[in-house]
Short mmCIF file of C-alpha atoms in Angstrom, two decimals:
data_model
loop_
_atom_site.label_atom_id
_atom_site.label_comp_id
_atom_site.label_asym_id
_atom_site.label_seq_id
_atom_site.Cartn_x
_atom_site.Cartn_y
_atom_site.Cartn_z
CA MET A 1406 158.88 132.24 108.55
CA ARG A 1407 156.91 132.66 112.06
CA LEU A 1408 157.13 129.98 113.57
CA ASP A 1409 154.52 128.75 116.09
CA THR A 1410 156.67 128.27 120.13
CA LEU A 1411 159.95 129.41 120.38
CA PHE A 1412 161.78 128.29 124.23
CA VAL A 1413 163.70 130.57 125.38
CA ASN A 1414 166.75 131.14 128.00
CA GLY A 1415 166.84 126.77 128.29
CA ARG A 1416 170.16 124.44 128.61
CA PHE A 1417 168.82 121.90 126.31
CA THR A 1418 170.00 118.23 126.43
CA THR A 1419 170.24 117.74 122.64
CA LEU A 1420 171.71 114.25 123.12
CA ASP A 1421 172.44 115.21 119.23
CA PRO A 1422 176.04 114.79 117.98
CA ASP A 1423 176.11 117.68 116.14
CA LEU A 1424 174.43 120.43 118.41
CA PRO A 1425 174.51 118.36 122.32
CA TYR A 1426 173.81 121.39 124.02
CA ALA A 1427 170.85 124.33 123.33
CA THR A 1428 169.97 127.28 124.36
CA ARG A 1429 166.69 128.28 122.06
CA LEU A 1430 164.93 125.45 120.47
CA GLY A 1431 162.31 126.94 118.45
CA VAL A 1432 158.91 125.05 117.04
CA PHE A 1433 156.79 124.96 114.12
CA GLY A 1434 153.61 122.32 113.72
CA GLY A 1435 154.54 120.26 116.36
CA ARG A 1436 158.86 119.92 115.26
CA VAL A 1437 162.11 120.97 115.98
CA ALA A 1438 162.13 124.05 113.53
CA GLY A 1439 165.78 124.66 115.12
CA LEU A 1440 167.78 125.22 117.60
CA ASP A 1441 170.45 128.01 118.75
CA ASP A 1442 171.63 130.22 115.92
CA GLU A 1443 168.84 128.53 113.16
CA LEU A 1444 166.99 130.75 115.00
CA ASP A 1445 168.11 134.06 114.40
CA GLY A 1446 165.80 136.67 112.56
CA VAL A 1447 163.08 134.58 113.11
CA GLY A 1448 159.91 135.02 115.62
CA ALA A 1449 157.29 133.05 116.94
CA ASP A 1450 153.42 133.54 117.82
CA VAL A 1451 154.44 132.09 121.22
CA VAL A 1452 157.55 133.05 123.09
CA VAL A 1453 158.43 130.74 126.17
CA ASP A 1454 161.35 132.02 128.44
CA LEU A 1455 162.98 129.10 130.57
CA GLY A 1456 164.36 130.45 133.31
CA GLY A 1457 167.47 128.71 132.83
CA ALA A 1458 166.27 125.25 133.52
CA PRO A 1459 167.84 122.01 132.50
CA VAL A 1460 166.13 120.25 129.85
CA VAL A 1461 166.36 116.68 128.41
CA PRO A 1462 164.56 114.96 125.02
CA GLY A 1463 160.72 114.15 126.43
CA PHE A 1464 160.90 110.65 128.80
CA ASN A 1465 159.98 107.31 126.84
CA ASP A 1466 159.13 104.25 128.82
CA ALA A 1467 159.26 101.15 126.06
CA HIS A 1468 156.97 99.21 128.46
CA HIS A 1469 154.66 101.30 130.16
CA HIS A 1470 150.93 99.38 130.69
CA LEU A 1471 149.08 103.21 131.04
CA SER A 1472 145.06 102.10 130.92
CA LEU A 1473 146.51 98.95 133.86
CA ARG A 1474 147.66 102.17 135.56
CA GLY A 1475 144.76 103.71 135.17
CA GLN A 1476 142.58 100.96 136.55
CA ARG A 1477 145.15 100.70 139.65
CA MET A 1478 144.08 104.65 140.24
CA ARG A 1479 140.66 103.58 140.41
CA GLU A 1480 140.77 100.91 142.90
CA LEU A 1481 142.18 99.86 146.12
CA ASP A 1482 145.96 100.03 146.90
CA LEU A 1483 147.37 97.72 149.01
CA ARG A 1484 150.97 98.89 148.96
CA VAL A 1485 151.14 98.08 152.82
CA SER A 1486 154.15 96.43 154.93
CA THR A 1487 151.97 94.80 156.33
CA LEU A 1488 148.48 91.86 156.09
CA ASP A 1489 146.30 93.64 159.08
CA GLU A 1490 146.90 96.96 157.21
CA LEU A 1491 145.54 95.11 153.87
CA TYR A 1492 143.10 93.00 155.42
CA ALA A 1493 142.18 96.74 156.82
CA ARG A 1494 141.68 98.61 154.38
CA VAL A 1495 139.34 95.51 151.81
CA ALA A 1496 137.22 96.19 155.20
CA GLU A 1497 137.26 99.76 154.61
CA ARG A 1498 136.78 99.97 151.16
CA ALA A 1499 133.29 97.06 151.13
CA ALA A 1500 131.86 99.10 153.94
CA THR A 1501 131.11 101.56 151.26
CA LEU A 1502 129.76 98.96 148.61
CA PRO A 1503 126.16 97.96 148.50
CA GLU A 1504 125.74 93.99 149.25
CA GLY A 1505 127.69 92.20 146.70
CA ALA A 1506 130.06 95.03 145.18
CA TRP A 1507 133.34 93.79 144.30
CA VAL A 1508 135.89 94.54 146.58
CA ARG A 1509 138.88 95.78 143.84
CA GLY A 1510 143.09 95.98 144.85
CA GLY A 1511 146.23 95.47 143.65
CA GLY A 1512 149.92 96.78 144.36
CA TYR A 1513 150.51 93.79 147.45
CA ASP A 1514 154.33 92.05 147.67
CA GLN A 1515 154.22 89.03 150.17
CA TYR A 1516 157.69 89.70 150.28
CA LYS A 1517 156.95 93.18 152.33
CA LEU A 1518 153.86 91.08 153.71
CA GLY A 1519 155.70 88.21 154.63
CA ALA A 1520 152.62 85.87 153.01
CA HIS A 1521 150.35 86.08 149.89
CA PRO A 1522 146.24 87.20 151.67
CA ASP A 1523 144.28 84.24 152.55
CA ARG A 1524 140.78 83.99 150.82
CA GLU A 1525 139.15 83.21 154.00
CA ALA A 1526 140.68 86.45 155.47
CA LEU A 1527 139.39 88.08 152.72
CA ASP A 1528 135.84 86.94 153.20
CA ARG A 1529 135.97 88.12 157.02
CA ALA A 1530 137.23 91.43 156.00
CA ALA A 1531 134.81 91.79 153.20
CA GLY A 1532 131.50 90.49 154.63
CA GLY A 1533 131.11 87.97 152.40
CA ARG A 1534 131.74 90.58 149.13
CA PRO A 1535 133.34 89.02 146.54
CA VAL A 1536 137.19 90.67 146.42
CA TRP A 1537 140.11 90.38 143.94
CA VAL A 1538 143.15 91.25 144.99
CA GLN A 1539 145.32 91.20 143.09
CA HIS A 1540 150.28 91.08 143.27
CA THR A 1541 151.79 93.90 142.33
CA SER A 1542 153.52 91.71 139.68
CA CYS A 1543 150.10 91.45 138.01
CA HIS A 1544 151.12 87.61 137.90
CA MET A 1545 148.81 86.33 140.51
CA GLY A 1546 146.39 87.87 142.70
CA VAL A 1547 143.61 86.42 145.30
CA ALA A 1548 140.56 85.84 145.70
CA SER A 1549 138.21 85.66 148.26
CA SER A 1550 134.80 83.30 148.66
CA ALA A 1551 132.52 85.43 146.82
CA ALA A 1552 134.29 85.02 144.48
CA PHE A 1553 135.12 81.49 143.65
CA ALA A 1554 131.24 81.31 143.36
CA LEU A 1555 130.78 84.02 141.04
CA MET A 1556 132.95 81.83 138.97
CA GLY A 1557 130.77 79.05 138.94
CA PHE A 1558 132.25 77.11 141.82
CA PRO A 1559 130.47 77.30 145.04
CA GLY A 1560 131.30 74.23 146.81
CA LEU A 1561 135.38 75.31 146.26
CA GLU A 1562 136.58 71.44 144.92
CA ASP A 1563 135.23 71.80 141.83
CA VAL A 1564 137.61 74.84 141.39
CA PRO A 1565 139.88 73.05 138.29
CA ASP A 1566 143.71 72.59 137.52
CA VAL A 1567 144.60 75.70 135.11
CA PRO A 1568 147.05 75.06 132.39
CA GLY A 1569 150.13 77.50 132.25
CA GLY A 1570 148.80 77.98 135.57
CA SER A 1571 148.64 76.79 139.09
CA VAL A 1572 145.73 77.46 141.86
CA SER A 1573 147.04 77.16 145.73
CA ARG A 1574 145.56 74.56 147.47
CA ASP A 1575 145.48 74.75 151.74
CA GLU A 1576 146.27 71.28 153.34
CA ARG A 1577 141.97 70.39 152.81
CA GLY A 1578 143.20 70.31 149.13
CA LEU A 1579 140.33 73.55 148.70
CA PRO A 1580 141.59 76.49 146.85
CA ASP A 1581 143.34 79.33 149.71
CA GLY A 1582 142.47 82.05 146.59
CA LEU A 1583 146.13 82.42 144.79
CA LEU A 1584 145.66 82.27 141.18
CA ALA A 1585 148.90 82.78 139.38
CA GLU A 1586 148.87 83.04 136.03
CA GLN A 1587 146.42 81.66 133.32
CA ALA A 1588 144.79 81.00 136.03
CA GLN A 1589 143.96 83.88 136.79
CA GLU A 1590 141.85 84.40 133.97
CA LEU A 1591 138.88 82.73 136.04
CA ALA A 1592 138.00 85.47 137.57
CA LEU A 1593 139.52 88.00 134.82
CA ARG A 1594 136.87 87.00 132.67
CA LEU A 1595 133.89 88.17 135.33
CA LEU A 1596 135.58 91.99 135.46
CA ARG A 1597 136.51 92.80 132.02
CA PRO A 1598 136.62 94.25 129.68
CA LEU A 1599 135.75 97.24 131.26
CA ALA A 1600 132.72 100.00 130.02
CA HIS A 1601 134.25 101.77 127.02
CA GLU A 1602 133.53 105.38 129.73
CA GLU A 1603 135.63 104.00 132.60
CA PHE A 1604 138.48 102.37 130.88
CA VAL A 1605 139.42 105.82 128.42
CA ALA A 1606 138.66 107.79 131.69
CA GLY A 1607 141.07 105.40 133.51
CA ILE A 1608 143.32 106.09 130.59
CA GLY A 1609 143.08 109.57 130.89
CA LEU A 1610 143.93 109.87 134.90
CA ALA A 1611 147.14 107.82 134.05
CA SER A 1612 147.85 110.23 131.45
CA LYS A 1613 147.85 112.98 133.54
CA ALA A 1614 149.97 111.58 135.85
CA ALA A 1615 152.98 110.04 133.37
CA ALA A 1616 152.37 113.62 132.17
CA ALA A 1617 153.89 115.36 136.01
CA GLU A 1618 156.54 112.44 135.19
CA GLY A 1619 157.75 113.80 131.74
CA LEU A 1620 156.64 111.15 130.52
CA THR A 1621 156.28 111.94 126.44
CA SER A 1622 155.99 108.51 124.76
CA PHE A 1623 155.54 104.79 126.16
CA THR A 1624 154.70 101.53 124.68
CA GLU A 1625 151.12 99.73 125.68
CA PRO A 1626 152.44 95.83 125.78
CA GLY A 1627 148.88 93.49 125.41
CA VAL A 1628 145.66 95.62 124.94
CA GLY A 1629 143.04 93.05 123.49
CA VAL A 1630 142.46 90.45 125.17
CA GLY A 1631 144.71 88.65 127.02
CA LEU A 1632 146.06 88.72 130.45
CA ALA A 1633 147.80 92.16 130.00
CA GLY A 1634 144.47 93.91 128.31
CA ASN A 1635 141.26 94.65 128.81
CA GLY A 1636 139.09 93.38 126.00
CA PRO A 1637 138.81 93.20 121.95
CA TRP A 1638 137.77 97.26 121.50
CA ASP A 1639 141.12 98.17 123.24
CA ILE A 1640 142.48 100.23 120.35
CA ALA A 1641 139.29 101.84 118.87
CA ASP A 1642 139.24 103.17 123.16
CA PHE A 1643 142.89 104.72 123.10
CA GLN A 1644 141.23 106.37 119.33
CA ASP A 1645 138.89 107.64 122.00
CA ALA A 1646 141.11 108.64 124.05
CA VAL A 1647 143.86 110.42 121.40
CA ARG A 1648 140.32 112.63 120.42
CA ARG A 1649 139.17 113.68 123.12
CA GLY A 1650 142.44 115.18 123.99
CA LEU A 1651 142.56 112.86 127.32
CA LEU A 1652 146.18 111.11 125.91
CA LEU A 1653 148.54 113.31 126.19
CA GLN A 1654 151.95 110.85 125.20
CA ARG A 1655 152.44 109.36 122.00
CA ALA A 1656 150.57 105.70 122.13
CA THR A 1657 152.77 102.88 120.56
CA LEU A 1658 149.81 100.09 121.03
CA MET A 1659 151.55 95.80 121.46
CA PRO A 1660 148.85 93.96 120.40
CA GLY A 1661 148.22 90.17 122.59
CA SER A 1662 148.77 87.27 120.60
CA ALA A 1663 145.53 85.95 121.47
CA ASN A 1664 144.04 88.96 119.62
CA LEU A 1665 146.07 87.89 115.90
CA HIS A 1666 144.65 84.74 113.81
CA ALA A 1667 144.77 83.60 110.44
CA VAL A 1668 143.76 85.55 107.39
CA GLU A 1669 144.00 83.52 104.15
CA ALA A 1670 147.31 82.47 104.45
CA ARG A 1671 149.28 85.39 106.83
CA PHE A 1672 148.86 85.71 110.22
CA GLY A 1673 147.61 88.32 112.45
CA LEU A 1674 144.85 90.65 112.69
CA ASP A 1675 141.96 91.52 110.23
CA LEU A 1676 142.77 94.21 107.28
CA GLY A 1677 146.33 92.74 107.62
CA VAL A 1678 147.09 94.60 110.31
CA ARG A 1679 150.49 94.32 111.47
CA THR A 1680 153.31 96.66 113.49
CA GLY A 1681 153.53 100.11 112.47
CA LEU A 1682 150.38 101.05 110.85
CA GLY A 1683 149.54 104.10 112.56
CA ASP A 1684 150.55 107.96 113.01
CA GLU A 1685 152.95 109.41 115.27
CA TRP A 1686 150.24 109.71 117.85
CA LEU A 1687 148.78 106.40 118.34
CA ARG A 1688 150.39 103.27 116.29
CA ILE A 1689 149.86 99.20 116.39
CA GLY A 1690 154.01 98.33 117.92
CA PRO A 1691 154.41 94.71 118.35
CA VAL A 1692 152.54 91.74 118.71
CA LYS A 1693 152.69 90.76 122.69
CA LEU A 1694 153.72 87.08 124.18
CA PHE A 1695 153.75 85.44 127.00
CA SER A 1696 157.19 82.81 127.85
CA ASP A 1697 156.92 82.27 131.61
CA GLY A 1698 156.27 84.01 134.90
CA SER A 1699 157.48 86.54 137.90
CA MET A 1700 160.47 86.06 139.58
CA ILE A 1701 159.16 87.71 142.96
CA GLY A 1702 156.14 85.06 142.12
CA ARG A 1703 158.57 82.75 141.76
CA THR A 1704 156.37 80.69 138.02
CA ALA A 1705 159.23 82.24 136.08
CA ALA A 1706 161.42 79.86 134.40
CA MET A 1707 164.36 78.92 135.32
CA CYS A 1708 167.20 76.39 134.96
CA HIS A 1709 167.39 76.03 138.63
CA ASP A 1710 165.59 75.44 141.69
CA TYR A 1711 164.45 78.95 142.97
CA GLU A 1712 165.81 79.58 146.36
CA GLY A 1713 165.06 77.67 149.79
CA GLU A 1714 162.11 76.19 147.38
CA PRO A 1715 163.80 72.33 146.23
CA GLY A 1716 162.39 71.54 142.96
CA ASN A 1717 160.46 74.85 142.22
CA ARG A 1718 161.84 76.19 138.91
CA GLY A 1719 158.91 78.19 138.18
CA TYR A 1720 157.33 77.03 134.49
CA LEU A 1721 156.82 78.10 130.11
CA GLN A 1722 152.71 79.39 130.51
CA GLU A 1723 152.60 77.93 127.07
CA GLU A 1724 153.87 74.47 125.79
CA GLU A 1725 157.54 75.00 123.91
CA THR A 1726 155.58 73.98 120.98
CA ALA A 1727 153.01 76.48 120.84
CA LEU A 1728 155.08 79.57 121.87
CA ARG A 1729 157.83 78.35 118.96
CA THR A 1730 155.00 78.13 116.04
CA PHE A 1731 153.26 80.87 117.33
CA ILE A 1732 156.70 83.38 116.79
CA LEU A 1733 157.59 81.57 113.70
CA HIS A 1734 154.17 82.51 112.56
CA ALA A 1735 153.64 86.31 114.06
CA HIS A 1736 157.93 86.49 112.04
CA ASP A 1737 156.91 84.93 108.76
CA SER A 1738 153.95 87.81 108.62
CA GLY A 1739 155.68 90.85 109.07
CA TRP A 1740 155.32 90.96 112.44
CA GLN A 1741 157.67 92.57 115.47
CA VAL A 1742 157.97 89.91 118.71
CA ALA A 1743 157.79 90.88 122.59
CA THR A 1744 157.99 87.80 124.10
CA HIS A 1745 157.68 88.12 128.11
CA ALA A 1746 160.62 86.09 129.40
CA ILE A 1747 162.04 86.56 132.97
CA GLY A 1748 163.06 83.12 133.34
CA ASP A 1749 166.50 81.85 132.02
CA ALA A 1750 165.01 79.07 130.96
CA ALA A 1751 162.33 80.71 129.16
CA MET A 1752 165.63 82.55 127.20
CA ASP A 1753 167.23 79.84 125.40
CA VAL A 1754 163.31 78.67 124.16
CA VAL A 1755 162.58 82.33 122.93
CA LEU A 1756 166.29 82.74 121.24
CA ASP A 1757 165.91 79.08 120.01
CA ALA A 1758 162.35 79.89 118.79
CA TYR A 1759 163.42 83.78 116.93
CA ALA A 1760 166.90 82.14 115.64
CA GLU A 1761 164.71 79.45 113.88
CA ALA A 1762 162.24 81.93 112.58
CA GLN A 1763 165.41 84.16 111.31
CA ALA A 1764 167.13 81.06 109.51
CA ARG A 1765 163.53 79.78 108.16
CA HIS A 1766 161.89 83.56 106.78
CA PRO A 1767 165.33 86.04 106.60
CA ARG A 1768 164.37 89.42 107.74
CA PRO A 1769 166.49 92.81 108.01
CA ASP A 1770 166.54 93.81 111.27
CA ALA A 1771 163.44 92.81 112.48
CA ARG A 1772 164.50 94.14 115.38
CA HIS A 1773 162.64 91.11 117.92
CA ARG A 1774 161.91 91.84 121.48
CA ILE A 1775 162.67 90.56 124.89
CA GLU A 1776 160.34 91.90 127.77
CA HIS A 1777 162.20 92.10 131.27
CA CYS A 1778 164.23 89.87 130.47
CA GLY A 1779 165.45 89.10 133.18
CA LEU A 1780 167.91 86.30 134.54
CA THR A 1781 170.90 86.06 131.41
CA THR A 1782 173.61 83.95 130.42
CA ASP A 1783 177.04 85.37 129.50
CA ALA A 1784 176.39 82.94 126.34
CA GLN A 1785 172.74 84.76 126.91
CA VAL A 1786 173.87 88.02 126.59
CA ALA A 1787 176.06 87.01 123.42
CA ARG A 1788 173.46 85.39 121.17
CA ILE A 1789 170.80 88.88 121.82
CA ALA A 1790 173.09 90.54 120.68
CA GLU A 1791 174.25 88.07 117.61
CA LEU A 1792 170.42 87.92 117.02
CA GLY A 1793 169.70 91.32 116.85
CA VAL A 1794 166.71 90.94 119.65
CA ILE A 1795 166.30 93.80 122.07
CA PRO A 1796 166.16 93.34 125.83
CA VAL A 1797 163.37 95.11 127.68
CA PRO A 1798 164.68 94.98 131.56
CA GLN A 1799 162.91 97.05 134.27
CA GLY A 1800 164.99 99.89 136.28
CA ARG A 1801 163.28 100.57 139.12
CA PHE A 1802 162.44 96.58 139.89
CA VAL A 1803 165.59 97.59 141.57
CA THR A 1804 164.40 99.70 144.51
CA GLU A 1805 160.58 98.19 145.17
CA LEU A 1806 161.57 94.23 144.10
CA GLY A 1807 164.99 94.36 144.82
CA ASP A 1808 164.45 92.76 147.72
CA GLY A 1809 161.91 90.12 147.04
CA MET A 1810 164.65 88.64 143.55
CA LEU A 1811 167.93 88.20 146.14
CA ALA A 1812 165.72 86.09 148.43
CA ALA A 1813 164.53 84.61 145.05
CA LEU A 1814 168.25 84.09 143.39
CA GLY A 1815 170.37 84.35 146.61
CA ARG A 1816 173.54 86.17 146.03
CA GLU A 1817 175.63 84.30 143.60
CA ARG A 1818 172.57 84.24 140.85
CA ILE A 1819 171.65 87.62 140.89
CA ARG A 1820 174.72 88.74 138.65
CA GLY A 1821 172.72 87.66 136.19
CA CYS A 1822 169.37 89.70 137.37
CA TYR A 1823 168.68 92.40 134.98
CA ARG A 1824 171.47 93.39 133.02
CA GLN A 1825 171.89 96.84 131.53
CA ARG A 1826 175.80 96.76 131.57
CA SER A 1827 175.78 94.26 129.94
CA PHE A 1828 173.74 94.92 127.54
CA LEU A 1829 175.35 98.06 126.25
CA GLU A 1830 178.78 96.44 126.47
CA ALA A 1831 177.59 93.39 123.92
CA GLY A 1832 176.66 95.68 121.30
CA ILE A 1833 172.77 96.36 122.32
CA VAL A 1834 170.23 99.01 122.07
CA LEU A 1835 169.39 99.28 125.57
CA PRO A 1836 165.35 100.68 126.33
CA GLY A 1837 164.43 102.75 129.12
CA SER A 1838 160.57 101.11 130.98
CA SER A 1839 159.57 100.68 133.93
CA ASP A 1840 156.05 98.16 133.51
CA CYS A 1841 154.57 100.79 135.64
CA PRO A 1842 151.65 99.63 137.41
CA VAL A 1843 154.09 96.56 138.87
CA VAL A 1844 156.29 99.70 140.66
CA GLU A 1845 156.00 103.48 140.25
CA GLY A 1846 155.98 104.82 136.70
CA ALA A 1847 158.45 108.06 136.68
CA PRO A 1848 161.24 107.65 134.27
CA LEU A 1849 163.33 109.56 137.11
CA LEU A 1850 162.84 107.21 139.14
CA GLY A 1851 163.77 104.51 136.64
CA ILE A 1852 166.89 106.13 135.97
CA HIS A 1853 168.22 106.36 139.78
CA ASP A 1854 167.93 102.72 139.99
CA LEU A 1855 169.75 102.52 136.36
CA VAL A 1856 172.52 103.54 137.62
CA ASN A 1857 172.14 103.71 142.29
CA GLN A 1858 171.91 99.98 141.78
CA THR A 1859 170.64 99.30 145.94
CA THR A 1860 167.05 97.90 147.32
CA ALA A 1861 164.72 99.34 149.41
CA ALA A 1862 166.57 98.18 152.75
CA GLY A 1863 170.22 99.00 151.32
CA ALA A 1864 171.12 96.24 150.21
CA PRO A 1865 173.39 96.87 146.72
CA PHE A 1866 171.55 95.09 143.96
CA ASN A 1867 173.29 94.56 141.08
CA PRO A 1868 176.37 96.40 141.05
CA ASP A 1869 178.11 95.80 138.49
CA GLU A 1870 175.55 96.54 135.56
CA ALA A 1871 174.89 100.47 137.04
CA LEU A 1872 175.13 102.83 133.86
CA THR A 1873 175.94 106.01 134.21
CA ALA A 1874 173.32 108.89 134.16
CA GLU A 1875 174.08 109.59 130.72
CA GLN A 1876 173.80 105.83 129.63
CA ALA A 1877 170.13 105.98 131.83
CA LEU A 1878 169.31 108.83 129.97
CA ARG A 1879 169.83 107.36 126.39
CA ALA A 1880 167.97 104.09 127.38
CA TYR A 1881 164.87 106.17 128.20
CA THR A 1882 164.84 108.22 124.91
CA THR A 1883 166.83 107.18 121.96
CA GLY A 1884 166.68 103.90 123.30
CA SER A 1885 163.34 103.09 124.02
CA ALA A 1886 161.98 104.88 120.50
CA TYR A 1887 164.56 102.09 118.49
CA ALA A 1888 162.91 99.55 120.78
CA VAL A 1889 160.08 100.39 118.09
CA ARG A 1890 161.46 102.52 115.09
CA GLU A 1891 161.01 105.78 115.87
CA GLU A 1892 164.40 106.64 116.43
CA GLY A 1893 164.34 108.91 113.23
CA ARG A 1894 161.50 110.86 114.68
CA LYS A 1895 162.08 111.13 118.51
CA GLY A 1896 164.67 111.04 121.79
CA THR A 1897 166.73 113.66 120.39
CA LEU A 1898 166.22 117.14 120.12
CA ALA A 1899 167.11 117.84 116.13
CA ARG A 1900 166.18 119.43 113.47
CA GLY A 1901 163.20 117.60 112.32
CA MET A 1902 162.10 115.65 115.48
CA LEU A 1903 159.89 115.32 116.72
CA ALA A 1904 159.32 118.56 119.84
CA ASP A 1905 158.99 116.71 123.10
CA PHE A 1906 160.97 117.28 126.01
CA ALA A 1907 161.11 117.37 129.42
CA VAL A 1908 161.90 120.83 131.54
CA LEU A 1909 164.38 119.73 135.12
CA SER A 1910 164.24 120.94 138.71
CA ASP A 1911 168.21 119.61 138.17
CA ASP A 1912 170.51 118.50 135.38
CA LEU A 1913 170.29 115.47 135.45
CA LEU A 1914 174.11 114.79 134.16
CA ALA A 1915 175.62 117.02 136.50
CA THR A 1916 174.16 116.45 140.20
CA ASP A 1917 174.39 113.63 142.88
CA PRO A 1918 174.19 110.00 141.73
CA GLY A 1919 172.12 109.28 145.54
CA ARG A 1920 169.90 112.84 143.84
CA ILE A 1921 168.42 111.79 141.30
CA GLY A 1922 165.05 110.41 142.44
CA GLU A 1923 164.41 113.51 143.53
CA ILE A 1924 164.65 115.55 140.34
CA VAL A 1925 161.33 117.67 139.59
CA VAL A 1926 159.51 117.65 136.10
CA ILE A 1927 158.71 121.60 135.69
CA ALA A 1928 156.70 121.23 132.64
CA THR A 1929 156.68 118.49 129.83
CA VAL A 1930 155.93 120.24 126.29
CA VAL A 1931 155.00 117.31 123.71
CA GLY A 1932 154.92 118.29 120.24
CA GLY A 1933 155.47 122.14 121.40
CA ARG A 1934 152.51 122.21 123.47
CA LEU A 1935 152.80 121.93 127.37
CA VAL A 1936 151.17 119.25 128.83
CA HIS A 1937 152.31 119.48 132.19
CA ASP A 1938 153.77 122.86 134.18
CA LEU A 1939 154.21 123.32 137.34
CA ARG A 1940 155.98 127.27 136.89
#
């Protein structure tokens, strides 16, 4: 037998208990044909010498908005430290645009700026152009007066309150520009969907960047109509990106809840399409729905007031009855369900609905998910384990958003925030994820934070929840594969598994934990093919 490719002189960490380490790996038809002694006497069309570099299974991000990342890369970067810097960037971009063109940007964080941007200040910076600048969480954004006029509210006094969202107002009762949660639709309905070519180009741009970070698989939450998606042709656009060779990773797409509807006696997409349809390159995953909002935006539904804001406990984006009904219908129709829930009050609502769904229509190993799973009590962790639910928390939040979360919760309540070790100790499979572009998407940065638990200001975040480097690596490989029912073909390097791996500049499992984030991805291989190579 002759193989397609033989990778030699590597230090493979396989995560396969039968053969934990190897120096050679052969590929045939995009899959691992064998390792070490299994390859004796076998030739290959191509031989790649890895020069003794360490290798790990390809990183798999369980919650990565790749298409939105591509859009952000084409917009104004507002990850700045002062409001003056933000307004200066808006003014600089506006000066390059024709009159009436939108100024769009994202990534600002009010905890770093001291406050949210202001509508009237955006008016001055942009010279009267329509402006939409989105918060780093994507759960809120700020619009200029010209943007409100295009929404149909030239006088501002007619801007309505929006169920499941909020319109921030000044002392005159007029909008100050900040639109949170579902209220963002006032702006987004004018800005979406992007044109096909623009959207596909963004996928390609983000995919190339992700390949340089060692990402070989990802799950994108909320495609289609809805807050997290672009439009009704999103899946077709991803298909086109695959056909053109622009999408370098394997993708699992979660349709947003707004895209599901009654199909005769069932509930789903047309023709009965549901979780699992597709191939190893592009699949339909769980359905994604929102229960609440953002912790650093202080809109996530909590059981207690936010620190320093008496009376503010956030809110649900939909009535509890509507959330419960949707989850019951989706479960009964065979969907894996992934519900965004960050606050501990939202957690109870979601877990109650999952428990009722299983009690009414038992499905073995449904693997419903809670996206983010931000604040949990010990009792909720135990219930997650009992129900077989998969939590999907984000490690990189610790550095980039941790100081804001500490401010929102206080030191005592932070102990239940973005748990990791608690889930593992409860016997729960833990995936690795970033929520990029909310924060940086590089898996090695996420692994660094899972291990080190230190905020950007140097404060300890939740040290009792710190993982070992191996636990964090398993989360970003086998854990994320399990979260979308693909543990049988990815996550480890063993015969018959997909030949996806990352070649690193240093041994992730042996390096100083404080320097994990400094490791460089030398090469990324997907299906035995190099998609990124610095050698």
